[in-house]
Structure formats: C-alpha cells, structure tokens
Coordinates of C-alpha atoms in Angstrom, one line a residue:
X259 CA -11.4 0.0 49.6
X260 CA -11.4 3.3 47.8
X261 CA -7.7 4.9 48.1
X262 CA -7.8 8.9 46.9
X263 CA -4.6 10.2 45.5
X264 CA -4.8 14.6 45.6
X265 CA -1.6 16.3 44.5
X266 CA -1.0 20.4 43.9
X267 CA 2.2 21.6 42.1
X268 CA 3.6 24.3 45.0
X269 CA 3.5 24.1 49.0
X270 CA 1.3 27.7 48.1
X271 CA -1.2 25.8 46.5
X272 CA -4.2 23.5 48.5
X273 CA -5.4 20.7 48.8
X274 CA -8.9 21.2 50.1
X275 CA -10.5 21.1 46.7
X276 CA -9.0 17.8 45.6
X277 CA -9.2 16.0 49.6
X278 CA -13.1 17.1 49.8
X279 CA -14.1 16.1 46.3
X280 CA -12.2 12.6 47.3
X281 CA -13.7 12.4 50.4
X282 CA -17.5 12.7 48.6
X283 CA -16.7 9.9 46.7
X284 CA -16.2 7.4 49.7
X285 CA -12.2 7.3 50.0
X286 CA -11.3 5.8 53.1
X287 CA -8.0 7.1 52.8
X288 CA -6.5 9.9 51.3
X289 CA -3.0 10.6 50.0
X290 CA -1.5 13.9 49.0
X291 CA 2.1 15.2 47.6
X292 CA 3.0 19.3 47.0
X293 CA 5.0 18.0 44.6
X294 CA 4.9 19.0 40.4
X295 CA 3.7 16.1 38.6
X296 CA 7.1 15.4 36.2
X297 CA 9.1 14.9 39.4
X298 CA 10.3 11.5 39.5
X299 CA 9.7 11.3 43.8
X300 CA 6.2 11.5 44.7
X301 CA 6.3 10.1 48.1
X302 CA 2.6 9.9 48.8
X303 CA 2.1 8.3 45.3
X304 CA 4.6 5.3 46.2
X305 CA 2.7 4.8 49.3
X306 CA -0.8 4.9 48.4
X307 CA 0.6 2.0 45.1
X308 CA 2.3 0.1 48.3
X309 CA -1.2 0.0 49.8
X310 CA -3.5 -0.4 46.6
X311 CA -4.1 -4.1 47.0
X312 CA -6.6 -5.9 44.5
X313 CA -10.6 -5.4 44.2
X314 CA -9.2 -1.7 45.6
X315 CA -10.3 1.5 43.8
X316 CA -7.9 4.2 43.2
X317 CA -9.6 7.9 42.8
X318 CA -8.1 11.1 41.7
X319 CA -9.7 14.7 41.0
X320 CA -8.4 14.6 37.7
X321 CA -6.5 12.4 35.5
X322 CA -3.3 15.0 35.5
X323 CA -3.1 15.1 39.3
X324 CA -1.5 11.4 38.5
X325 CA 0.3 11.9 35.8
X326 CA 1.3 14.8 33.1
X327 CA 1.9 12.6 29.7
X328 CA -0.9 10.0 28.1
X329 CA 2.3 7.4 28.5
X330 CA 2.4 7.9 32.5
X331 CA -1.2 7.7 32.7
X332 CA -1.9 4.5 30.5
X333 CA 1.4 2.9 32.0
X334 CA -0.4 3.4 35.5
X335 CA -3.8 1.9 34.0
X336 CA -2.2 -1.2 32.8
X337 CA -0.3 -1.0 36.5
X338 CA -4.0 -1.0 37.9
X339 CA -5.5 -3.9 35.5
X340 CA -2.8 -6.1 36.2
X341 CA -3.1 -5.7 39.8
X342 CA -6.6 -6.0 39.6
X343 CA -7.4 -2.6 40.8
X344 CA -10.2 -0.3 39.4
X345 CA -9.2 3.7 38.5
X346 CA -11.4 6.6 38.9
X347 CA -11.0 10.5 37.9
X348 CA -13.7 12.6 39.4
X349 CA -13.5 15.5 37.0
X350 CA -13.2 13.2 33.6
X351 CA -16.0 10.9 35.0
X352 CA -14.0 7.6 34.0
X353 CA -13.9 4.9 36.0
X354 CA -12.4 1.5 34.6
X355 CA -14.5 -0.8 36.9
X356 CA -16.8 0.1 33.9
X357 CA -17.2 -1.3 30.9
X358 CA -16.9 2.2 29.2
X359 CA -14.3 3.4 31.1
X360 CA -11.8 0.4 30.0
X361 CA -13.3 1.5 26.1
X362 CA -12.0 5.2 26.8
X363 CA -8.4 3.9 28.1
X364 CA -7.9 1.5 25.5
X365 CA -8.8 3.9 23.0
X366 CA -6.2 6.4 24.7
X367 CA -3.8 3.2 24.8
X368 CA -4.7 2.8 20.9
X369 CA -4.4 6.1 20.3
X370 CA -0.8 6.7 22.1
X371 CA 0.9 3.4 20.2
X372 CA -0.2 5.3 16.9
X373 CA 1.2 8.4 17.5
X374 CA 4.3 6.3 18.3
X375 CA 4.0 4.8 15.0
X376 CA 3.8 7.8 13.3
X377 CA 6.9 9.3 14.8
X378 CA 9.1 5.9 13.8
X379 CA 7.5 6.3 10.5
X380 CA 8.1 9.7 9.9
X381 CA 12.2 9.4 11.5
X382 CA 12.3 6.5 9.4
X383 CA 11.4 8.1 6.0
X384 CA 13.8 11.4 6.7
X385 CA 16.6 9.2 7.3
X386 CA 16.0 7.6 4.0
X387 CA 15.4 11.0 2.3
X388 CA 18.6 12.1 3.8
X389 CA 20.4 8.8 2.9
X390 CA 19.6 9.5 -0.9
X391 CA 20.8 13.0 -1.1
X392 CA 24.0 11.4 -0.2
X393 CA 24.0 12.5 4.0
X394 CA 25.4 10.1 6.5
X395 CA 23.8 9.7 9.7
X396 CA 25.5 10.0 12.9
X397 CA 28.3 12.5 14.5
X398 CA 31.0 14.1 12.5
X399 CA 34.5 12.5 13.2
X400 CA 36.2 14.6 16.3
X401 CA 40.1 14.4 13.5
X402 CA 40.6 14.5 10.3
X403 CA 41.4 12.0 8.0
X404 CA 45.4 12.6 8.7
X405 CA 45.0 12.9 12.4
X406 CA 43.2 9.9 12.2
X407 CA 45.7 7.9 10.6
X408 CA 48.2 9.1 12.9
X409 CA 46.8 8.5 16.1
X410 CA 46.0 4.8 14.8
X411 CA 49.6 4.8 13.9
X412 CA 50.7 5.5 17.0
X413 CA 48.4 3.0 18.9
X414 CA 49.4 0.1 16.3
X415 CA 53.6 0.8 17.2
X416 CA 52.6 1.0 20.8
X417 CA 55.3 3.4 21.8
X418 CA 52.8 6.0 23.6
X419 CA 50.2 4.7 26.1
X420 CA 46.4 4.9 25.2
X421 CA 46.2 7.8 27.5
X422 CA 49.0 10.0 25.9
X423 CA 47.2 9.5 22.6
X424 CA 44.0 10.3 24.0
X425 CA 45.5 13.7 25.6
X426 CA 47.7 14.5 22.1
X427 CA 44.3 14.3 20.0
X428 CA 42.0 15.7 22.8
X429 CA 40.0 12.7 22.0
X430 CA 38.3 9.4 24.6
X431 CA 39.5 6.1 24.6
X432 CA 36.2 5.0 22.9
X433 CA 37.1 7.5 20.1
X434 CA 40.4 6.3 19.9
X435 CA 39.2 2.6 19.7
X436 CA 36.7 3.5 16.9
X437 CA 39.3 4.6 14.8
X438 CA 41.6 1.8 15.5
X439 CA 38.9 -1.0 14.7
X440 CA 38.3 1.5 11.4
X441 CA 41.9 1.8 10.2
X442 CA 42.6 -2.2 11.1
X443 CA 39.7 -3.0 8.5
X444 CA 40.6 -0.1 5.9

C-alpha cells in the first residue's frame, strides 16, 4: 500500500499542494500534521509509522516535510529498511525500492558518519592543543582552595549536617562530595 505523509509548519499554511501531489502518486491514504518539523509530537507521523506495515511505500512531497536534519531523515530510512518498507520523496525523485535510490541514502548515510568523524576529530585535537598549553578541561571549582579545605573539614568532623554545609558554601551535595572524595585522596 502507498501511505503519503504531507506536513506544513503553521495552521495558516495548506496542505492542498502536498495532499494532491500525494494523491497523483497512488496513496491510498494520506496523513497530515500543521505542526513545525523539529517538534518532537507529530501526531499524524506516529500514526501513519503505526500503520506502515512491510512491502508498504511511504511517500512525502519532499524529503524535509519528514524530517529537518540529514540524522532524522537517514534514522527514518534505516526505520523503513528494517521494517521492510520502501520511501519515496516526490520533489527529490528518490525512491529506495530502487536500486539508486538506496545508493543516494547510503551515500547521505556515508556522508553524515563523516561529518561526525570530523567533528570528534577536530574536539579531539583542540583538547589536546589546549592540554599542551597547560589548560585543564572541565568547569572551574565553585571555592577556593581554602574554602575547600574547610568545608571538607567540616564534613570529615561531622558536626554540621551535609545540608548546613551545602547552604554555608552555597554549593550541591554532588559538589560537596567531589571535594570530599578529592581532599580524602590529597
């Protein structure tokens, strides 16, 4: 069966566009949110997935009326492979029942785990650059070095509750506990 998913951003916007072009392609049924694409409830969305069952065809207009980042979209495509669903975008003209089509999504796939790549890569080599001009990572200590050393105090003689300490310093417990485990070892 060919389901057609059809989604505009605002209720001022239609749908006719989207519905009729899905309709020309043979969907049987049609699905369609007023919803912007980076909102995490698209209602329409979950039912036409709960209905997509395999040898099914799922068509949008175009490939961002399912999703707005590469991710989303090639985390939907594996979705549909696994399921044994085919994918169609009108506008794109890619349709993974195709031999071609699956080339142009693994190539996107490809593409996307480079770019991750890269990034790690890159974070990776400016920490170490930072590392050698003598820069720790991570978030400056809320006290100082005496304040430290006092709170810890007063946690180790356990005269003031964890609580009081916390409030004295303007500190969490988790803070607290960091620099207990950090004066017991120093």
């Amino acid at each position: 069966m060919l389901i057609g998913y059809a989604r505009v951003s605002t209720q001022d916007q239609n749908l006719d566009l989207q519905e009729d072009a899905l309709k020309k392609a043979g969907c049987k049924e049609i699905y369609s949110d007023k919803v912007t694409g980076t909102a995490a409830q698209r209602p329409e969305l979950d039912k036409a997935k709960a209905r997509l069952r395999e040898g099914d065809t799922f068509i949008v207009w175009r490939l961002d009326r399912l999703g707005r980042s590469l991710k989303d979209l090639i985390d939907w495509v594996a979705y549909f492979e696994a399921e044994g669903i085919a994918f169609k975008s009108l506008q794109e003209s890619i349709d993974t029942s195709t031999s071609t089509g699956k080339l142009i999504f693994h190539m996107f796939a490809a593409l996307a785990e480079f770019e991750r790549n890269l990034i790690r890569e890159r974070t990776q080599a400016g920490l170490a650059a930072a590392r050698a001009r003598g820069r720790k990572g991570g978030r400056a200590k809320a006290l100082s070095p005496a304040k430290r050393q006092r709170a810890v105090e007063l946690y180790n003689k356990r005269e003031v509750s964890v609580q009081e300490i916390c409030a004295m310093f303007s500190i969490s417990k988790p803070t607290l506990y960091g620099y207990v485990r950090e004066g017991n070892r120093g």
